[in-house]
Coordinates of N, CA, C and O in Angstrom, one line a residue:
M1 N 346.0 73.8 11.0 CA 344.7 73.4 11.5 C 344.6 71.9 11.6 O 344.0 71.3 12.5
L2 N 345.3 71.1 10.8 CA 345.3 69.7 10.8 C 345.8 69.2 12.1 O 345.2 68.3 12.7
S3 N 346.9 69.7 12.7 CA 347.4 69.2 13.9 C 346.4 69.6 15.0 O 346.2 68.8 16.0
T4 N 345.7 70.7 15.0 CA 344.7 71.0 15.9 C 343.5 70.0 15.8 O 343.0 69.6 16.8
G5 N 343.2 69.7 14.6 CA 342.1 68.7 14.4 C 342.4 67.4 15.0 O 341.6 66.7 15.6
K6 N 343.7 66.9 14.8 CA 344.1 65.7 15.5 C 344.0 65.8 17.0 O 343.6 64.8 17.6
A7 N 344.4 66.9 17.5 CA 344.4 67.0 19.0 C 342.9 67.0 19.5 O 342.6 66.4 20.5
V8 N 342.0 67.6 18.8 CA 340.6 67.6 19.1 C 340.1 66.2 19.1 O 339.4 65.7 20.0
F9 N 340.4 65.5 18.0 CA 339.9 64.1 17.8 C 340.4 63.3 18.9 O 339.7 62.5 19.5
Q10 N 341.7 63.4 19.3 CA 342.3 62.5 20.4 C 341.6 62.9 21.7 O 341.3 61.9 22.5
S11 N 341.3 64.1 22.0 CA 340.7 64.5 23.3 C 339.3 64.0 23.3 O 338.8 63.5 24.4
I12 N 338.6 64.0 22.2 CA 337.2 63.4 22.1 C 337.2 61.9 22.4 O 336.4 61.4 23.1
M13 N 338.1 61.2 21.7 CA 338.2 59.8 21.9 C 338.6 59.4 23.3 O 338.2 58.4 23.8
K14 N 339.3 60.2 24.0 CA 339.6 59.9 25.4 C 338.5 60.4 26.4 O 338.6 60.2 27.6
G15 N 337.5 60.9 25.8 CA 336.3 61.4 26.6 C 336.6 62.7 27.4 O 335.9 63.0 28.3
Q16 N 337.6 63.4 27.0 CA 337.9 64.7 27.7 C 337.2 65.9 27.1 O 337.1 66.9 27.8
A17 N 336.8 65.8 25.9 CA 336.1 67.0 25.3 C 334.6 66.9 25.6 O 334.0 65.9 25.5
R18 N 334.0 68.0 25.9 CA 332.6 68.1 26.1 C 332.1 69.2 25.2 O 332.7 70.2 24.9
F19 N 330.9 69.0 24.6 CA 330.4 69.9 23.6 C 329.3 70.8 24.3 O 328.4 70.3 24.9
S20 N 329.5 72.1 24.1 CA 328.6 73.0 24.7 C 327.4 73.3 23.8 O 326.4 73.9 24.2
T21 N 327.6 73.1 22.5 CA 326.5 73.3 21.5 C 326.1 72.0 20.8 O 326.9 71.1 20.8
S22 N 324.9 72.0 20.3 CA 324.5 70.8 19.5 C 325.3 70.7 18.2 O 325.6 71.7 17.6
A23 N 325.4 69.5 17.7 CA 326.1 69.3 16.4 C 325.3 70.0 15.3 O 325.9 70.6 14.4
A24 N 324.0 69.9 15.4 CA 323.2 70.5 14.3 C 323.4 72.0 14.2 O 323.5 72.6 13.1
G25 N 323.4 72.7 15.3 CA 323.6 74.1 15.3 C 325.0 74.5 14.8 O 325.1 75.5 14.0
V26 N 326.0 73.8 15.2 CA 327.4 74.2 14.7 C 327.5 73.8 13.2 O 328.1 74.6 12.4
L27 N 326.9 72.7 12.8 CA 327.1 72.2 11.4 C 326.2 73.0 10.4 O 326.3 72.8 9.2
S28 N 325.3 73.8 10.9 CA 324.4 74.5 10.0 C 325.2 75.5 9.1 O 324.8 75.8 8.0
T29 N 326.4 75.9 9.6 CA 327.3 76.7 8.8 C 327.9 76.0 7.6 O 328.3 76.7 6.7
L30 N 327.8 74.7 7.6 CA 328.4 73.9 6.5 C 327.4 73.6 5.4 O 327.7 73.1 4.4
K31 N 326.1 73.9 5.7 CA 325.0 73.6 4.7 C 325.3 74.2 3.4 O 325.6 75.4 3.3
G32 N 325.2 73.4 2.3 CA 325.4 74.0 1.0 C 326.9 74.1 0.6 O 327.2 74.5 -0.5
Q33 N 327.8 73.7 1.5 CA 329.2 73.8 1.1 C 329.8 72.4 0.8 O 329.2 71.4 1.2
H34 N 330.8 72.4 0.0 CA 331.5 71.2 -0.4 C 332.6 70.9 0.6 O 333.4 71.8 1.0
F35 N 332.7 69.6 1.1 CA 333.8 69.2 2.0 C 335.0 68.9 1.1 O 335.0 67.8 0.4
T36 N 336.0 69.7 1.1 CA 337.2 69.4 0.3 C 338.4 69.2 1.1 O 339.3 68.5 0.6
S37 N 338.4 69.7 2.3 CA 339.6 69.5 3.1 C 339.3 69.7 4.6 O 338.5 70.6 4.9
I38 N 339.9 68.9 5.5 CA 339.7 69.1 6.9 C 340.3 70.4 7.4 O 339.9 71.0 8.4
D39 N 341.3 70.9 6.6 CA 341.9 72.1 7.0 C 341.0 73.4 6.9 O 341.3 74.4 7.5
K40 N 339.9 73.2 6.1 CA 339.0 74.4 6.0 C 337.9 74.4 7.0 O 337.1 75.3 7.0
L41 N 337.9 73.4 8.0 CA 336.9 73.4 9.1 C 337.4 74.2 10.3 O 338.6 74.1 10.6
S42 N 336.5 74.9 10.9 CA 336.9 75.5 12.2 C 336.9 74.4 13.3 O 336.4 73.3 13.1
N43 N 337.5 74.7 14.4 CA 337.5 73.8 15.5 C 336.1 73.3 15.9 O 335.8 72.2 16.2
D44 N 335.2 74.3 16.0 CA 333.8 74.0 16.3 C 333.1 73.1 15.3 O 332.4 72.2 15.6
E45 N 333.4 73.3 14.0 CA 332.8 72.5 12.9 C 333.4 71.1 13.0 O 332.6 70.1 12.9
L46 N 334.7 71.0 13.3 CA 335.3 69.6 13.4 C 334.7 68.9 14.6 O 334.3 67.7 14.5
K47 N 334.6 69.6 15.7 CA 334.0 69.0 16.9 C 332.5 68.5 16.6 O 332.1 67.5 17.0
G48 N 331.8 69.4 15.9 CA 330.4 69.0 15.6 C 330.3 67.8 14.7 O 329.5 66.9 14.9
L49 N 331.2 67.7 13.7 CA 331.2 66.6 12.8 C 331.6 65.3 13.6 O 331.0 64.2 13.4
L50 N 332.5 65.4 14.5 CA 332.9 64.2 15.3 C 331.8 63.8 16.2 O 331.5 62.6 16.4
Q51 N 331.1 64.8 16.8 CA 330.0 64.5 17.7 C 328.9 63.8 16.9 O 328.3 62.8 17.3
L52 N 328.6 64.3 15.7 CA 327.5 63.8 14.8 C 327.9 62.4 14.4 O 327.0 61.5 14.4
S53 N 329.1 62.2 14.0 CA 329.6 60.8 13.6 C 329.5 59.8 14.7 O 329.1 58.7 14.5
H54 N 329.7 60.3 16.0 CA 329.6 59.4 17.1 C 328.1 59.0 17.3 O 327.8 57.9 17.6
Q55 N 327.2 60.0 17.2 CA 325.8 59.7 17.3 C 325.3 58.8 16.2 O 324.5 57.8 16.5
F56 N 325.8 58.9 15.0 CA 325.5 58.0 13.9 C 325.9 56.6 14.2 O 325.2 55.6 14.0
K57 N 327.2 56.5 14.7 CA 327.7 55.2 15.0 C 326.9 54.5 16.0 O 326.6 53.3 15.9
E58 N 326.5 55.2 17.1 CA 325.6 54.6 18.1 C 324.3 54.2 17.5 O 323.8 53.1 17.8
T59 N 323.7 55.0 16.7 CA 322.4 54.7 16.1 C 322.4 53.5 15.2 O 321.6 52.6 15.3
Y60 N 323.4 53.5 14.3 CA 323.4 52.5 13.2 C 324.1 51.2 13.6 O 324.0 50.2 12.9
S61 N 324.7 51.2 14.8 CA 325.3 49.9 15.2 C 324.3 49.1 16.0 O 324.6 47.9 16.3
D62 N 323.2 49.7 16.4 CA 322.2 48.9 17.2 C 321.3 48.2 16.2 O 320.4 48.8 15.5
K63 N 321.5 46.9 16.1 CA 320.8 46.1 15.1 C 319.5 45.6 15.6 O 318.7 45.0 14.9
S64 N 319.1 45.9 16.8 CA 317.9 45.4 17.4 C 316.6 46.2 17.0 O 315.5 45.8 17.2
K65 N 316.9 47.4 16.4 CA 315.7 48.2 15.9 C 316.0 48.7 14.5 O 317.2 48.8 14.1
P66 N 315.0 49.1 13.8 CA 315.2 49.6 12.4 C 315.9 50.9 12.5 O 315.6 51.8 13.3
N67 N 316.8 51.1 11.5 CA 317.6 52.4 11.5 C 316.8 53.4 10.7 O 316.2 53.1 9.7
P68 N 317.0 54.7 11.1 CA 316.4 55.8 10.3 C 317.1 55.8 8.9 O 318.3 55.5 8.8
Q69 N 316.4 56.3 7.9 CA 317.0 56.4 6.6 C 316.7 57.8 6.1 O 315.8 58.0 5.2
P70 N 317.5 58.8 6.6 CA 317.2 60.2 6.2 C 317.5 60.6 4.8 O 317.1 61.6 4.3
L71 N 318.2 59.7 4.0 CA 318.6 60.1 2.7 C 317.7 59.3 1.6 O 318.1 59.2 0.5
T72 N 316.6 58.8 2.1 CA 315.7 58.1 1.1 C 315.3 59.0 0.0 O 314.9 60.1 0.2
G73 N 315.5 58.5 -1.2 CA 315.2 59.3 -2.4 C 316.3 60.2 -2.9 O 316.2 60.9 -3.9
E74 N 317.4 60.2 -2.1 CA 318.5 61.1 -2.5 C 319.6 60.3 -3.3 O 319.8 59.1 -3.0
S75 N 320.3 61.0 -4.1 CA 321.4 60.4 -4.9 C 322.7 61.2 -4.7 O 322.6 62.4 -4.4
M76 N 323.8 60.6 -4.8 CA 325.1 61.2 -4.6 C 326.0 60.7 -5.7 O 326.1 59.5 -5.9
S77 N 326.7 61.6 -6.4 CA 327.7 61.1 -7.4 C 329.1 61.2 -6.8 O 329.4 62.1 -6.0
M78 N 329.9 60.3 -7.2 CA 331.3 60.2 -6.7 C 332.3 60.3 -7.9 O 332.2 59.5 -8.8
I79 N 333.2 61.2 -7.8 CA 334.3 61.4 -8.8 C 335.6 61.4 -8.0 O 335.7 62.2 -7.1
F80 N 336.4 60.4 -8.2 CA 337.7 60.3 -7.5 C 338.9 60.7 -8.4 O 338.9 60.3 -9.6
Q81 N 339.8 61.5 -7.8 CA 341.0 61.8 -8.5 C 341.8 60.6 -8.8 O 342.4 60.4 -9.8
K82 N 341.9 59.7 -7.8 CA 342.6 58.4 -7.9 C 341.6 57.3 -7.6 O 340.8 57.4 -6.7
R83 N 341.6 56.3 -8.3 CA 340.7 55.1 -8.2 C 341.0 54.5 -6.8 O 342.1 54.3 -6.4
S84 N 339.9 54.3 -6.0 CA 340.0 53.8 -4.7 C 338.7 52.9 -4.5 O 337.7 53.4 -4.2
T85 N 338.9 51.6 -4.6 CA 337.8 50.7 -4.4 C 337.3 50.7 -3.0 O 336.1 50.7 -2.8
R86 N 338.2 50.7 -2.0 CA 337.8 50.7 -0.6 C 336.9 52.0 -0.3 O 335.9 51.9 0.3
T87 N 337.4 53.1 -0.8 CA 336.6 54.4 -0.5 C 335.3 54.3 -1.2 O 334.2 54.7 -0.7
R88 N 335.3 53.9 -2.5 CA 334.0 53.8 -3.2 C 333.0 52.9 -2.6 O 331.9 53.2 -2.4
V89 N 333.5 51.7 -2.2 CA 332.6 50.7 -1.6 C 332.1 51.2 -0.2 O 330.9 51.0 0.1
S90 N 332.9 51.8 0.6 CA 332.5 52.2 1.9 C 331.5 53.4 1.8 O 330.5 53.5 2.5
T91 N 331.7 54.2 0.8 CA 330.8 55.4 0.6 C 329.4 54.8 0.1 O 328.4 55.3 0.5
E92 N 329.5 53.9 -0.9 CA 328.2 53.3 -1.4 C 327.5 52.6 -0.2 O 326.2 52.7 -0.2
T93 N 328.2 51.9 0.6 CA 327.6 51.2 1.8 C 326.9 52.2 2.7 O 325.8 52.0 3.2
G94 N 327.6 53.3 3.0 CA 327.1 54.3 3.9 C 325.8 54.9 3.3 O 324.8 55.1 4.1
M95 N 325.9 55.3 2.1 CA 324.7 55.9 1.4 C 323.5 54.9 1.5 O 322.4 55.3 1.7
A96 N 323.8 53.6 1.2 CA 322.7 52.6 1.2 C 322.1 52.5 2.7 O 320.9 52.4 2.8
M97 N 323.0 52.5 3.7 CA 322.5 52.4 5.1 C 321.6 53.6 5.4 O 320.7 53.5 6.2
L98 N 321.9 54.7 4.8 CA 321.1 55.9 5.1 C 319.9 56.1 4.2 O 319.2 57.1 4.2
G99 N 319.7 55.1 3.3 CA 318.6 55.1 2.4 C 318.8 55.8 1.0 O 317.9 55.8 0.2
G100 N 320.0 56.2 0.8 CA 320.3 56.9 -0.5 C 320.9 56.0 -1.5 O 321.1 54.8 -1.3
H101 N 321.3 56.6 -2.6 CA 321.9 55.9 -3.7 C 323.2 56.6 -4.1 O 323.2 57.8 -4.4
A102 N 324.3 55.8 -4.2 CA 325.6 56.4 -4.6 C 325.9 56.0 -6.1 O 325.7 54.8 -6.4
L103 N 326.3 56.9 -6.9 CA 326.7 56.6 -8.3 C 328.1 57.0 -8.5 O 328.5 58.2 -8.3
F104 N 328.9 56.0 -9.0 CA 330.3 56.3 -9.3 C 330.4 56.7 -10.7 O 330.0 56.1 -11.6
L105 N 331.0 57.9 -10.9 CA 331.3 58.5 -12.2 C 332.8 58.3 -12.5 O 333.6 59.0 -11.8
G106 N 333.1 57.5 -13.4 CA 334.5 57.3 -13.7 C 334.8 57.1 -15.1 O 333.9 57.0 -15.9
P107 N 336.1 57.0 -15.5 CA 336.4 56.9 -16.9 C 336.1 55.5 -17.4 O 335.9 54.6 -16.7

């Protein structure tokens, strides 16, 4: 599945892939599930995630207007198998941009 995921990602980046369904509809199957591996996503779920991430990038890169904060009042805890400052900081930044709060749980 990973090689298929890479192919889908490359075709989307080249503008060759078109989505026939909305990201929200496809991603509704992921609600309540934990994201543990890209290998566990179907092709449609991966396409939906990539489409949604593209929409987020467009929305949050426009500094001329206030950004929506859909995670206001929400918290997320982070536990890493290996310490990763870059991953922790980028996740904390993303949560803050979306209005939420990230909490690092470590030794």
